[in-house]
Amino acid sequence: MKTIIEPFRIKSVEPLRRTTPAERERLLVQAGYNLFELHASDILIDLLTDSGTSAMSTAQWAAMMRGDESYAGSESFFRLKAAVQELTGYRHVIPTHQGRAAERILFTVMCRPGHIVPNNTHFDTTRANIEFMGAQAVDLPSSSAHDTQARLPFKGNMDVEALEKLVAAEGPAKIPLVMLTVTNNSGGGQPVSMANIRAVRELTARHGIPFYLDACRFAENSWFIQQQEPGFEQLTPKQIAQMMFSYADGCTFSAKKDAFANIGGFLCTNDDRLAQQERDLLILTEGFPTYGGLAGRDLEAIAVGLEEVLHPDYLEYRIASTGYLGRHIADHGVPIVEPPGGHAIYIDAGRMLPHIPNHEFPGQALAVELYRHAGVRSVEIGSVMFGEHAQHELLRLAIPRRVYTQSHIDYLVEAILEVNARKEQLRGYRIVSQPQFLRHFSARFEPIRP
């Protein structure tokens, strides 16, 4: 059959509340035009993030009932540890309450002022945790990533030549680790090839630099490798994922993405000394090493999710449904980051709204208008989120896993095309207040009047 259906059926439903345009305008003013400040009950379709917003399966809910809530030595931890080690091969598995906690622990242990941490493209929390330690986060995206309209595979790759030049210029001693984000979230959700992972491994090994994966969306990346990289057609997504992890010395992971969990994450390493330092810090801020700030039931849900996310029928549906949204709006004139990625569609707001300069935040303007018009929440990935580090002015539509149906996506297509039809009427915004770090979470805006 040509039609790819959702590989699940619905067993429980949650009502959605419709709001009027007048209500949404009032809510936007109250929120300072920051969609993070809206109440979830006032959202019709919530595409702010795919993190922690997945629908869990019957197998996950059943597993939660056997959660062992013991403070130390929880059996739920050992089931999670076995699942993670089978997948990644790493000796040390350190649970955390989510991915940014794993990042904070990793960078606190490994980074010092003056250090440099390269990545294909850092996400916001990754960059903030590095900079909080006084180190510098450096993005080294591949050259193909600069052209949002180029329909090329593996635009999430790291520029290995640029990495080599950076190491030569700064010296290995200033680079405590190299990270590679799979898939490349801030780079448009684009995948990273196995060849690129291997090339980064070879370079870091040659210079004695630890190599880590930010593996939040490892399963989606594995699917792209199977479908698009020659030589991997006969391998399963799990086999490909295991190969990816084998090239790295460790990883950070948010289980709120490719594990279908509503909370949780972990930090992995093969380094015994680092693992002890990381566990010591974990105890201070997260919890005992066999629960890491999580309930036993959460550990159980993650263990099951790590197995479910690698099912080929799920991954085929996931990537196809995201591509459906991307193609339907792009083919009608809405510029997106091409080709469509795995977990989200990224509209190139700078290209769509050329009359709004970057310092007036075209991505934020588009996000506000999409909510005002249709009750859809999305998120700006550009100068609001990254300031001077922004590569592009994007609007991300992150699709929660196993949550929305085809009719929701069709409604979204209709809403985006209607906004696009009057895009010349949109105006920019200015920031009137902001925090020092991660300003997109709580900054307040006001519209710039013509």
GROMACS .gro file of C-alpha atoms in nm:
model
  450
    1MET     CA    1   0.000   0.000   0.000
    2LYS     CA    2   0.119   0.354  -0.073
    3THR     CA    3  -0.047   0.510   0.230
    4ILE     CA    4   0.169   0.494   0.540
    5ILE     CA    5  -0.060   0.479   0.842
    6GLU     CA    6   0.013   0.541   1.209
    7PRO     CA    7   0.147   0.206   1.339
    8PHE     CA    8  -0.070   0.226   1.650
    9ARG     CA    9  -0.431   0.272   1.753
   10ILE     CA   10  -0.568   0.519   2.006
   11LYS     CA   11  -0.671   0.385   2.345
   12SER     CA   12  -0.711   0.707   2.544
   13VAL     CA   13  -0.792   1.060   2.429
   14GLU     CA   14  -0.732   1.408   2.566
   15PRO     CA   15  -0.964   1.695   2.469
   16LEU     CA   16  -0.834   2.003   2.289
   17ARG     CA   17  -0.982   2.346   2.359
   18ARG     CA   18  -1.047   2.589   2.077
   19THR     CA   19  -0.993   2.959   2.142
   20THR     CA   20  -1.112   3.260   1.945
   21PRO     CA   21  -0.881   3.505   1.766
   22ALA     CA   22  -0.974   3.771   2.023
   23GLU     CA   23  -0.883   3.537   2.310
   24ARG     CA   24  -0.551   3.452   2.149
   25GLU     CA   25  -0.464   3.817   2.099
   26ARG     CA   26  -0.534   3.889   2.465
   27LEU     CA   27  -0.326   3.589   2.572
   28LEU     CA   28  -0.034   3.698   2.354
   29VAL     CA   29  -0.031   4.044   2.511
   30GLN     CA   30  -0.039   3.893   2.862
   31ALA     CA   31   0.250   3.661   2.770
   32GLY     CA   32   0.464   3.941   2.631
   33TYR     CA   33   0.439   3.771   2.290
   34ASN     CA   34   0.651   3.484   2.425
   35LEU     CA   35   0.485   3.152   2.348
   36PHE     CA   36   0.666   2.981   2.636
   37GLU     CA   37   0.454   3.193   2.870
   38LEU     CA   38   0.120   3.065   2.735
   39HIS     CA   39  -0.080   2.808   2.930
   40ALA     CA   40  -0.087   2.470   2.757
   41SER     CA   41  -0.466   2.464   2.790
   42ASP     CA   42  -0.479   2.763   2.553
   43ILE     CA   43  -0.296   2.574   2.274
   44LEU     CA   44  -0.479   2.378   2.004
   45ILE     CA   45  -0.177   2.206   1.846
   46ASP     CA   46   0.145   2.226   2.047
   47LEU     CA   47   0.462   2.199   1.838
   48LEU     CA   48   0.684   2.392   2.078
   49THR     CA   49   0.896   2.081   2.131
   50ASP     CA   50   0.907   1.706   2.081
   51SER     CA   51   1.084   1.675   2.418
   52GLY     CA   52   0.884   1.494   2.684
   53THR     CA   53   0.563   1.533   2.486
   54SER     CA   54   0.540   1.184   2.337
   55ALA     CA   55   0.253   0.944   2.396
   56MET     CA   56   0.369   0.636   2.586
   57SER     CA   57   0.270   0.286   2.480
   58THR     CA   58   0.069   0.026   2.670
   59ALA     CA   59   0.397  -0.162   2.723
   60GLN     CA   60   0.554   0.146   2.882
   61TRP     CA   61   0.256   0.208   3.110
   62ALA     CA   62   0.259  -0.159   3.211
   63ALA     CA   63   0.633  -0.146   3.285
   64MET     CA   64   0.581   0.158   3.507
   65MET     CA   65   0.370  -0.053   3.742
   66ARG     CA   66   0.677  -0.257   3.836
   67GLY     CA   67   0.888   0.050   3.911
   68ASP     CA   68   1.116  -0.015   4.207
   69GLU     CA   69   1.131   0.306   4.411
   70SER     CA   70   1.418   0.192   4.634
   71TYR     CA   71   1.660   0.476   4.707
   72ALA     CA   72   1.966   0.259   4.638
   73GLY     CA   73   2.005  -0.050   4.421
   74SER     CA   74   1.670  -0.016   4.243
   75GLU     CA   75   1.593  -0.310   4.016
   76SER     CA   76   1.446  -0.060   3.770
   77PHE     CA   77   1.791   0.097   3.735
   78PHE     CA   78   1.951  -0.235   3.651
   79ARG     CA   79   1.689  -0.301   3.384
   80LEU     CA   80   1.759   0.043   3.235
   81LYS     CA   81   2.135  -0.011   3.259
   82ALA     CA   82   2.108  -0.341   3.072
   83ALA     CA   83   1.900  -0.180   2.795
   84VAL     CA   84   2.142   0.113   2.757
   85GLN     CA   85   2.451  -0.107   2.760
   86GLU     CA   86   2.307  -0.342   2.500
   87LEU     CA   87   2.242  -0.042   2.276
   88THR     CA   88   2.552   0.168   2.339
   89GLY     CA   89   2.817  -0.067   2.474
   90TYR     CA   90   2.931   0.190   2.734
   91ARG     CA   91   3.047   0.062   3.074
   92HIS     CA   92   2.907   0.343   3.287
   93VAL     CA   93   2.540   0.448   3.270
   94ILE     CA   94   2.450   0.746   3.491
   95PRO     CA   95   2.077   0.836   3.499
   96THR     CA   96   1.970   1.200   3.515
   97HIS     CA   97   1.636   1.376   3.528
   98GLN     CA   98   1.681   1.494   3.166
   99GLY     CA   99   1.941   1.564   2.899
  100ARG     CA  100   2.048   1.909   3.017
  101ALA     CA  101   2.134   1.762   3.357
  102ALA     CA  102   2.365   1.516   3.183
  103GLU     CA  103   2.519   1.808   2.993
  104ARG     CA  104   2.570   2.009   3.310
  105ILE     CA  105   2.746   1.723   3.485
  106LEU     CA  106   2.963   1.642   3.183
  107PHE     CA  107   3.077   2.000   3.125
  108THR     CA  108   3.124   2.072   3.495
  109VAL     CA  109   3.365   1.780   3.517
  110MET     CA  110   3.544   1.830   3.184
  111CYS     CA  111   3.543   2.205   3.106
  112ARG     CA  112   3.739   2.496   3.247
  113PRO     CA  113   3.759   2.867   3.155
  114GLY     CA  114   3.942   2.903   2.823
  115HIS     CA  115   3.842   2.560   2.696
  116ILE     CA  116   3.676   2.518   2.356
  117VAL     CA  117   3.405   2.261   2.279
  118PRO     CA  118   3.332   2.205   1.908
  119ASN     CA  119   3.003   2.062   1.783
  120ASN     CA  120   2.830   2.034   1.447
  121THR     CA  121   2.576   2.277   1.598
  122HIS     CA  122   2.518   2.322   1.971
  123PHE     CA  123   2.161   2.336   2.093
  124ASP     CA  124   2.066   2.612   2.337
  125THR     CA  125   2.106   2.424   2.665
  126THR     CA  126   2.430   2.264   2.546
  127ARG     CA  127   2.579   2.601   2.460
  128ALA     CA  128   2.454   2.758   2.784
  129ASN     CA  129   2.603   2.483   3.001
  130ILE     CA  130   2.939   2.517   2.826
  131GLU     CA  131   2.943   2.895   2.855
  132PHE     CA  132   2.834   2.879   3.219
  133MET     CA  133   3.163   2.697   3.287
  134GLY     CA  134   3.358   2.976   3.116
  135ALA     CA  135   3.434   2.765   2.809
  136GLN     CA  136   3.356   2.852   2.448
  137ALA     CA  137   3.105   2.660   2.235
  138VAL     CA  138   3.204   2.654   1.867
  139ASP     CA  139   2.972   2.544   1.586
  140LEU     CA  140   3.131   2.370   1.287
  141PRO     CA  141   2.843   2.277   1.055
  142SER     CA  142   2.913   2.130   0.713
  143SER     CA  143   2.925   2.373   0.421
  144SER     CA  144   2.600   2.230   0.279
  145ALA     CA  145   2.414   2.339   0.595
  146HIS     CA  146   2.450   2.706   0.503
  147ASP     CA  147   2.208   2.671   0.209
  148THR     CA  148   1.869   2.591   0.358
  149GLN     CA  149   1.724   2.516   0.015
  150ALA     CA  150   1.980   2.257  -0.097
  151ARG     CA  151   1.821   1.911  -0.107
  152LEU     CA  152   2.129   1.717  -0.003
  153PRO     CA  153   2.160   1.421   0.236
  154PHE     CA  154   2.335   1.449   0.572
  155LYS     CA  155   2.343   1.827   0.599
  156GLY     CA  156   2.382   1.776   0.975
  157ASN     CA  157   2.743   1.665   0.935
  158MET     CA  158   3.034   1.835   1.108
  159ASP     CA  159   3.294   2.015   0.896
  160VAL     CA  160   3.587   1.785   0.970
  161GLU     CA  161   3.834   2.004   0.785
  162ALA     CA  162   3.733   2.302   1.000
  163LEU     CA  163   3.769   2.084   1.310
  164GLU     CA  164   4.121   1.987   1.205
  165LYS     CA  165   4.213   2.355   1.159
  166LEU     CA  166   4.066   2.443   1.499
  167VAL     CA  167   4.267   2.172   1.673
  168ALA     CA  168   4.583   2.284   1.492
  169ALA     CA  169   4.526   2.648   1.584
  170GLU     CA  170   4.426   2.602   1.948
  171GLY     CA  171   4.598   2.277   2.041
  172PRO     CA  172   4.436   1.957   2.175
  173ALA     CA  173   4.493   2.065   2.537
  174LYS     CA  174   4.235   2.344   2.499
  175ILE     CA  175   3.969   2.106   2.365
  176PRO     CA  176   3.841   1.881   2.646
  177LEU     CA  177   3.598   1.701   2.416
  178VAL     CA  178   3.432   1.716   2.075
  179MET     CA  179   3.055   1.665   2.052
  180LEU     CA  180   2.838   1.562   1.760
  181THR     CA  181   2.461   1.613   1.780
  182VAL     CA  182   2.254   1.343   1.607
  183THR     CA  183   2.031   1.450   1.448
  184ASN     CA  184   2.148   1.812   1.421
  185ASN     CA  185   1.859   1.989   1.596
  186SER     CA  186   1.971   2.351   1.560
  187GLY     CA  187   2.082   2.277   1.205
  188GLY     CA  188   1.733   2.199   1.085
  189GLY     CA  189   1.694   1.848   1.223
  190GLN     CA  190   1.932   1.718   0.957
  191PRO     CA  191   2.098   1.376   1.000
  192VAL     CA  192   2.467   1.294   1.037
  193SER     CA  193   2.623   1.024   0.820
  194MET     CA  194   2.814   0.727   0.955
  195ALA     CA  195   3.108   0.837   0.741
  196ASN     CA  196   3.111   1.172   0.920
  197ILE     CA  197   3.088   1.008   1.262
  198ARG     CA  198   3.379   0.784   1.168
  199ALA     CA  199   3.584   1.078   1.039
  200VAL     CA  200   3.534   1.273   1.362
  201ARG     CA  201   3.632   0.961   1.559
  202GLU     CA  202   3.953   0.921   1.359
  203LEU     CA  203   4.049   1.287   1.407
  204THR     CA  204   3.980   1.296   1.780
  205ALA     CA  205   4.160   0.965   1.837
  206ARG     CA  206   4.464   1.095   1.652
  207HIS     CA  207   4.481   1.399   1.881
  208GLY     CA  208   4.379   1.221   2.202
  209ILE     CA  209   4.054   1.421   2.241
  210PRO     CA  210   3.745   1.251   2.390
  211PHE     CA  211   3.451   1.223   2.148
  212TYR     CA  212   3.089   1.239   2.269
  213LEU     CA  213   2.752   1.208   2.098
  214ASP     CA  214   2.453   1.421   2.190
  215ALA     CA  215   2.231   1.125   2.108
  216CYS     CA  216   1.880   1.259   2.176
  217ARG     CA  217   1.750   1.150   1.836
  218PHE     CA  218   1.981   0.858   1.764
  219ALA     CA  219   1.702   0.635   1.628
  220GLU     CA  220   1.587   0.888   1.369
  221ASN     CA  221   1.949   0.939   1.265
  222SER     CA  222   1.991   0.561   1.230
  223TRP     CA  223   1.690   0.545   1.000
  224PHE     CA  224   1.830   0.815   0.772
  225ILE     CA  225   2.160   0.625   0.753
  226GLN     CA  226   1.980   0.304   0.661
  227GLN     CA  227   1.771   0.476   0.394
  228GLN     CA  228   2.027   0.715   0.244
  229GLU     CA  229   2.386   0.603   0.307
  230PRO     CA  230   2.522   0.331   0.075
  231GLY     CA  231   2.625   0.011   0.248
  232PHE     CA  232   2.376   0.023   0.533
  233GLU     CA  233   2.061  -0.097   0.355
  234GLN     CA  234   2.074  -0.446   0.504
  235LEU     CA  235   2.141  -0.341   0.862
  236THR     CA  236   1.863  -0.283   1.113
  237PRO     CA  237   1.822   0.057   1.281
  238LYS     CA  238   1.945  -0.102   1.605
  239GLN     CA  239   2.261  -0.236   1.442
  240ILE     CA  240   2.330   0.105   1.292
  241ALA     CA  241   2.273   0.276   1.627
  242GLN     CA  242   2.513   0.035   1.796
  243MET     CA  243   2.775   0.118   1.535
  244MET     CA  244   2.724   0.492   1.587
  245PHE     CA  245   2.779   0.460   1.961
  246SER     CA  246   3.085   0.239   1.911
  247TYR     CA  247   3.276   0.530   1.755
  248ALA     CA  248   3.227   0.760   2.055
  249ASP     CA  249   3.374   0.759   2.405
  250GLY     CA  250   3.043   0.846   2.565
  251CYS     CA  251   2.715   1.028   2.518
  252THR     CA  252   2.455   1.253   2.670
  253PHE     CA  253   2.094   1.154   2.613
  254SER     CA  254   1.754   1.305   2.676
  255ALA     CA  255   1.506   1.019   2.707
  256LYS     CA  256   1.232   1.276   2.641
  257LYS     CA  257   1.304   1.240   2.269
  258ASP     CA  258   1.393   0.901   2.122
  259ALA     CA  259   1.275   0.698   2.418
  260PHE     CA  260   0.912   0.820   2.429
  261ALA     CA  261   0.949   0.912   2.797
  262ASN     CA  262   0.799   1.220   2.960
  263ILE     CA  263   1.109   1.278   3.173
  264GLY     CA  264   1.458   1.136   3.209
  265GLY     CA  265   1.799   1.104   3.051
  266PHE     CA  266   2.144   0.962   3.110
  267LEU     CA  267   2.516   1.022   3.073
  268CYS     CA  268   2.746   0.744   2.953
  269THR     CA  269   3.122   0.700   2.945
  270ASN     CA  270   3.391   0.433   2.927
  271ASP     CA  271   3.627   0.636   3.146
  272ASP     CA  272   3.634   0.501   3.503
  273ARG     CA  273   3.785   0.817   3.653
  274LEU     CA  274   3.536   1.049   3.485
  275ALA     CA  275   3.247   0.824   3.581
  276GLN     CA  276   3.338   0.850   3.948
  277GLN     CA  277   3.360   1.230   3.930
  278GLU     CA  278   3.027   1.243   3.749
  279ARG     CA  279   2.856   1.020   4.004
  280ASP     CA  280   2.991   1.235   4.287
  281LEU     CA  281   2.835   1.543   4.127
  282LEU     CA  282   2.517   1.350   4.050
  283ILE     CA  283   2.468   1.272   4.420
  284LEU     CA  284   2.498   1.641   4.508
  285THR     CA  285   2.241   1.766   4.260
  286GLU     CA  286   2.033   1.481   4.113
  287GLY     CA  287   2.024   1.183   4.345
  288PHE     CA  288   2.184   0.848   4.417
  289PRO     CA  289   2.347   0.687   4.108
  290THR     CA  290   2.078   0.420   4.081
  291TYR     CA  291   1.796   0.668   4.037
  292GLY     CA  292   1.956   0.998   3.934
  293GLY     CA  293   1.661   1.223   4.009
  294LEU     CA  294   1.404   0.986   3.855
  295ALA     CA  295   1.133   0.766   3.994
  296GLY     CA  296   1.177   0.395   3.934
  297ARG     CA  297   0.872   0.400   3.708
  298ASP     CA  298   1.047   0.653   3.483
  299LEU     CA  299   1.352   0.427   3.455
  300GLU     CA  300   1.121   0.146   3.345
  301ALA     CA  301   0.948   0.360   3.081
  302ILE     CA  302   1.283   0.463   2.934
  303ALA     CA  303   1.407   0.104   2.914
  304VAL     CA  304   1.099  -0.001   2.716
  305GLY     CA  305   1.107   0.312   2.499
  306LEU     CA  306   1.466   0.249   2.390
  307GLU     CA  307   1.351  -0.079   2.241
  308GLU     CA  308   1.028   0.050   2.084
  309VAL     CA  309   1.185   0.353   1.912
  310LEU     CA  310   1.400   0.129   1.691
  311HIS     CA  311   1.105  -0.059   1.538
  312PRO     CA  312   1.129  -0.006   1.159
  313ASP     CA  313   0.752   0.041   1.113
  314TYR     CA  314   0.752   0.323   1.368
  315LEU     CA  315   1.056   0.496   1.215
  316GLU     CA  316   0.914   0.468   0.864
  317TYR     CA  317   0.592   0.633   0.979
  318ARG     CA  318   0.773   0.898   1.183
  319ILE     CA  319   0.997   1.018   0.902
  320ALA     CA  320   0.724   0.993   0.639
  321SER     CA  321   0.475   1.197   0.843
  322THR     CA  322   0.728   1.472   0.904
  323GLY     CA  323   0.817   1.474   0.536
  324TYR     CA  324   0.448   1.498   0.444
  325LEU     CA  325   0.418   1.826   0.635
  326GLY     CA  326   0.738   1.964   0.486
  327ARG     CA  327   0.658   1.879   0.126
  328HIS     CA  328   0.300   2.008   0.143
  329ILE     CA  329   0.404   2.354   0.261
  330ALA     CA  330   0.726   2.375   0.059
  331ASP     CA  331   0.555   2.280  -0.265
  332HIS     CA  332   0.316   2.571  -0.208
  333GLY     CA  333   0.588   2.830  -0.166
  334VAL     CA  334   0.684   2.816   0.202
  335PRO     CA  335   1.065   2.793   0.230
  336ILE     CA  336   1.177   2.517   0.466
  337VAL     CA  337   1.514   2.374   0.557
  338GLU     CA  338   1.554   2.113   0.287
  339PRO     CA  339   1.522   1.822   0.290
  340PRO     CA  340   1.270   1.761   0.570
  341GLY     CA  341   1.437   1.623   0.882
  342GLY     CA  342   1.318   1.368   1.135
  343HIS     CA  343   1.154   1.531   1.435
  344ALA     CA  344   1.055   1.871   1.298
  345ILE     CA  345   1.002   2.097   1.001
  346TYR     CA  346   1.199   2.422   1.007
  347ILE     CA  347   1.055   2.714   0.814
  348ASP     CA  348   1.321   2.956   0.689
  349ALA     CA  349   1.155   3.265   0.835
  350GLY     CA  350   1.433   3.494   0.717
  351ARG     CA  351   1.367   3.388   0.358
  352MET     CA  352   0.989   3.386   0.399
  353LEU     CA  353   0.982   3.733   0.560
  354PRO     CA  354   1.268   3.924   0.394
  355HIS     CA  355   1.110   4.258   0.491
  356ILE     CA  356   1.175   4.179   0.861
  357PRO     CA  357   1.546   4.220   0.947
  358ASN     CA  358   1.717   3.970   1.175
  359HIS     CA  359   1.729   4.213   1.467
  360GLU     CA  360   1.348   4.230   1.452
  361PHE     CA  361   1.325   3.850   1.480
  362PRO     CA  362   1.137   3.714   1.177
  363GLY     CA  363   1.113   3.369   1.337
  364GLN     CA  364   0.943   3.512   1.645
  365ALA     CA  365   0.709   3.718   1.427
  366LEU     CA  366   0.605   3.404   1.239
  367ALA     CA  367   0.560   3.204   1.560
  368VAL     CA  368   0.334   3.472   1.707
  369GLU     CA  369   0.126   3.498   1.391
  370LEU     CA  370   0.078   3.121   1.360
  371TYR     CA  371  -0.059   3.110   1.714
  372ARG     CA  372  -0.271   3.422   1.660
  373HIS     CA  373  -0.419   3.275   1.340
  374ALA     CA  374  -0.466   2.908   1.427
  375GLY     CA  375  -0.381   2.838   1.792
  376VAL     CA  376  -0.062   2.653   1.695
  377ARG     CA  377   0.245   2.690   1.917
  378SER     CA  378   0.592   2.661   1.765
  379VAL     CA  379   0.937   2.795   1.855
  380GLU     CA  380   1.187   3.039   1.708
  381ILE     CA  381   1.534   2.897   1.630
  382GLY     CA  382   1.734   3.206   1.541
  383SER     CA  383   1.849   3.535   1.686
  384VAL     CA  384   1.617   3.515   1.987
  385MET     CA  385   1.748   3.174   2.089
  386PHE     CA  386   2.113   3.207   1.985
  387GLY     CA  387   2.183   3.581   1.956
  388GLU     CA  388   2.499   3.647   1.755
  389HIS     CA  389   2.557   3.271   1.719
  390ALA     CA  390   2.243   3.223   1.506
  391GLN     CA  391   2.315   3.057   1.172
  392HIS     CA  392   1.966   3.117   1.029
  393GLU     CA  393   1.631   3.271   1.126
  394LEU     CA  394   1.410   2.964   1.158
  395LEU     CA  395   1.073   2.860   1.295
  396ARG     CA  396   1.068   2.502   1.426
  397LEU     CA  397   0.755   2.290   1.416
  398ALA     CA  398   0.855   1.999   1.642
  399ILE     CA  399   0.617   1.705   1.615
  400PRO     CA  400   0.552   1.505   1.934
  401ARG     CA  401   0.578   1.129   1.882
  402ARG     CA  402   0.255   0.928   1.852
  403VAL     CA  403   0.040   1.227   1.956
  404TYR     CA  404  -0.119   1.395   1.654
  405THR     CA  405  -0.304   1.236   1.362
  406GLN     CA  406  -0.308   1.306   0.991
  407SER     CA  407  -0.598   1.550   1.026
  408HIS     CA  408  -0.399   1.759   1.272
  409ILE     CA  409  -0.115   1.781   1.020
  410ASP     CA  410  -0.357   1.875   0.741
  411TYR     CA  411  -0.499   2.153   0.963
  412LEU     CA  412  -0.144   2.273   1.025
  413VAL     CA  413  -0.067   2.280   0.652
  414GLU     CA  414  -0.380   2.487   0.591
  415ALA     CA  415  -0.292   2.732   0.868
  416ILE     CA  416   0.067   2.784   0.748
  417LEU     CA  417  -0.040   2.842   0.389
  418GLU     CA  418  -0.301   3.096   0.499
  419VAL     CA  419  -0.039   3.289   0.697
  420ASN     CA  420   0.200   3.267   0.403
  421ALA     CA  421  -0.062   3.419   0.174
  422ARG     CA  422  -0.046   3.746   0.371
  423LYS     CA  423   0.314   3.733   0.491
  424GLU     CA  424   0.385   4.090   0.373
  425GLN     CA  425   0.155   4.216   0.650
  426LEU     CA  426   0.365   4.064   0.930
  427ARG     CA  427   0.585   4.297   1.134
  428GLY     CA  428   0.888   4.239   1.356
  429TYR     CA  429   0.934   4.251   1.733
  430ARG     CA  430   1.176   4.402   1.980
  431ILE     CA  431   1.285   4.255   2.314
  432VAL     CA  432   1.184   4.467   2.614
  433SER     CA  433   1.326   4.240   2.888
  434GLN     CA  434   1.540   3.926   2.896
  435PRO     CA  435   1.748   3.706   3.131
  436GLN     CA  436   2.121   3.649   3.087
  437PHE     CA  437   2.098   3.287   2.970
  438LEU     CA  438   1.841   3.114   2.749
  439ARG     CA  439   1.652   3.434   2.691
  440HIS     CA  440   1.391   3.276   2.464
  441PHE     CA  441   1.233   3.104   2.765
  442SER     CA  442   1.127   3.423   2.945
  443ALA     CA  443   1.208   3.726   2.730
  444ARG     CA  444   0.922   3.968   2.671
  445PHE     CA  445   0.856   4.131   2.336
  446GLU     CA  446   0.653   4.408   2.187
  447PRO     CA  447   0.552   4.448   1.823
  448ILE     CA  448   0.716   4.709   1.605
  449ARG     CA  449   0.442   4.926   1.463
  450PRO     CA  450   0.461   5.050   1.101
   0.00000   0.00000   0.00000
